[in-house]
Amino acid sequence: MQRIRVIPFSSLGKENGILIGVKVDYITINFEDKNTYVDDVIIGIYPGKLSRNGRYKALVGLEVLEQKEPAKV
């Protein structure tokens, strides 16, 4: 239970939304042939589709993808 979080959010069409989040030790993101390790992350769980065609599986902040050097685990 210490890893479960409640995440308030606002988006188009949803002013006072809430996501359930899970705190993980780290994640690995592969983007443009670069692996980036990000420590101390909370992953928000969304039960619906992120896009109509199912193309998107996750949303990641640009600051994570723009890191100059991959973080080390």
mmCIF file of C-alpha atoms in Angstrom:
data_model
loop_
_atom_site.group_PDB
_atom_site.id
_atom_site.type_symbol
_atom_site.label_atom_id
_atom_site.label_comp_id
_atom_site.label_asym_id
_atom_site.label_seq_id
_atom_site.Cartn_x
_atom_site.Cartn_y
_atom_site.Cartn_z
ATOM 1 C CA MET A 1 0.000 0.000 0.000
ATOM 2 C CA GLN A 2 2.961 2.379 0.460
ATOM 3 C CA ARG A 3 3.492 2.393 -3.313
ATOM 4 C CA ILE A 4 -0.107 3.321 -4.242
ATOM 5 C CA ARG A 5 -0.841 6.997 -4.991
ATOM 6 C CA VAL A 6 -3.891 9.053 -5.958
ATOM 7 C CA ILE A 7 -3.085 11.485 -8.775
ATOM 8 C CA PRO A 8 -5.435 14.424 -9.432
ATOM 9 C CA PHE A 9 -5.463 15.715 -13.012
ATOM 10 C CA SER A 10 -7.248 18.027 -15.429
ATOM 11 C CA SER A 11 -7.563 17.458 -19.160
ATOM 12 C CA LEU A 12 -9.786 18.354 -22.072
ATOM 13 C CA GLY A 13 -13.266 17.210 -21.169
ATOM 14 C CA LYS A 14 -12.297 16.226 -17.603
ATOM 15 C CA GLU A 15 -11.750 18.971 -15.030
ATOM 16 C CA ASN A 16 -11.408 17.004 -11.796
ATOM 17 C CA GLY A 17 -10.052 13.610 -12.748
ATOM 18 C CA ILE A 18 -8.238 11.126 -10.552
ATOM 19 C CA LEU A 19 -5.812 8.374 -11.549
ATOM 20 C CA ILE A 20 -4.458 5.578 -9.413
ATOM 21 C CA GLY A 21 -0.668 5.535 -9.450
ATOM 22 C CA VAL A 22 1.965 2.981 -8.513
ATOM 23 C CA LYS A 23 5.400 4.111 -7.340
ATOM 24 C CA VAL A 24 8.191 2.042 -8.916
ATOM 25 C CA ASP A 25 11.933 2.027 -8.298
ATOM 26 C CA TYR A 26 12.806 2.832 -11.915
ATOM 27 C CA ILE A 27 11.671 2.508 -15.520
ATOM 28 C CA THR A 28 13.555 2.134 -18.786
ATOM 29 C CA ILE A 29 12.382 4.169 -21.779
ATOM 30 C CA ASN A 30 13.660 3.433 -25.266
ATOM 31 C CA PHE A 31 13.315 6.515 -27.482
ATOM 32 C CA GLU A 32 15.220 7.293 -30.679
ATOM 33 C CA ASP A 33 17.546 4.308 -30.109
ATOM 34 C CA LYS A 34 18.508 5.561 -26.640
ATOM 35 C CA ASN A 35 17.665 3.824 -23.356
ATOM 36 C CA THR A 36 16.894 6.228 -20.534
ATOM 37 C CA TYR A 37 16.599 4.979 -16.957
ATOM 38 C CA VAL A 38 14.446 7.107 -14.698
ATOM 39 C CA ASP A 39 14.518 6.556 -10.922
ATOM 40 C CA ASP A 40 11.703 7.034 -8.409
ATOM 41 C CA VAL A 41 8.745 7.136 -10.814
ATOM 42 C CA ILE A 42 4.982 7.089 -10.293
ATOM 43 C CA ILE A 43 3.064 5.391 -13.103
ATOM 44 C CA GLY A 44 -0.549 6.511 -13.505
ATOM 45 C CA ILE A 45 -2.988 3.747 -14.471
ATOM 46 C CA TYR A 46 -5.666 4.713 -16.988
ATOM 47 C CA PRO A 47 -8.273 2.041 -17.782
ATOM 48 C CA GLY A 48 -9.381 3.530 -21.113
ATOM 49 C CA LYS A 49 -7.673 4.079 -24.460
ATOM 50 C CA LEU A 50 -5.232 6.977 -24.838
ATOM 51 C CA SER A 51 -6.100 7.292 -28.525
ATOM 52 C CA ARG A 52 -8.881 6.147 -30.830
ATOM 53 C CA ASN A 53 -6.625 3.921 -32.921
ATOM 54 C CA GLY A 54 -4.752 2.419 -29.940
ATOM 55 C CA ARG A 55 -1.426 3.756 -31.198
ATOM 56 C CA TYR A 56 -0.444 5.342 -27.863
ATOM 57 C CA LYS A 57 0.301 3.104 -24.883
ATOM 58 C CA ALA A 58 1.853 5.664 -22.508
ATOM 59 C CA LEU A 59 2.413 9.381 -21.971
ATOM 60 C CA VAL A 60 5.852 10.566 -20.878
ATOM 61 C CA GLY A 61 6.965 14.067 -19.947
ATOM 62 C CA LEU A 62 9.308 15.749 -22.434
ATOM 63 C CA GLU A 63 11.865 16.482 -19.721
ATOM 64 C CA VAL A 64 12.429 12.728 -19.393
ATOM 65 C CA LEU A 65 13.013 12.237 -23.122
ATOM 66 C CA GLU A 66 15.247 15.301 -23.417
ATOM 67 C CA GLN A 67 17.813 14.142 -20.857
ATOM 68 C CA LYS A 68 21.300 14.609 -22.302
ATOM 69 C CA GLU A 69 22.685 11.403 -20.834
ATOM 70 C CA PRO A 70 20.816 8.285 -19.775
ATOM 71 C CA ALA A 71 20.579 7.912 -16.011
ATOM 72 C CA LYS A 72 22.327 4.855 -14.534
ATOM 73 C CA VAL A 73 20.546 2.158 -12.555
#
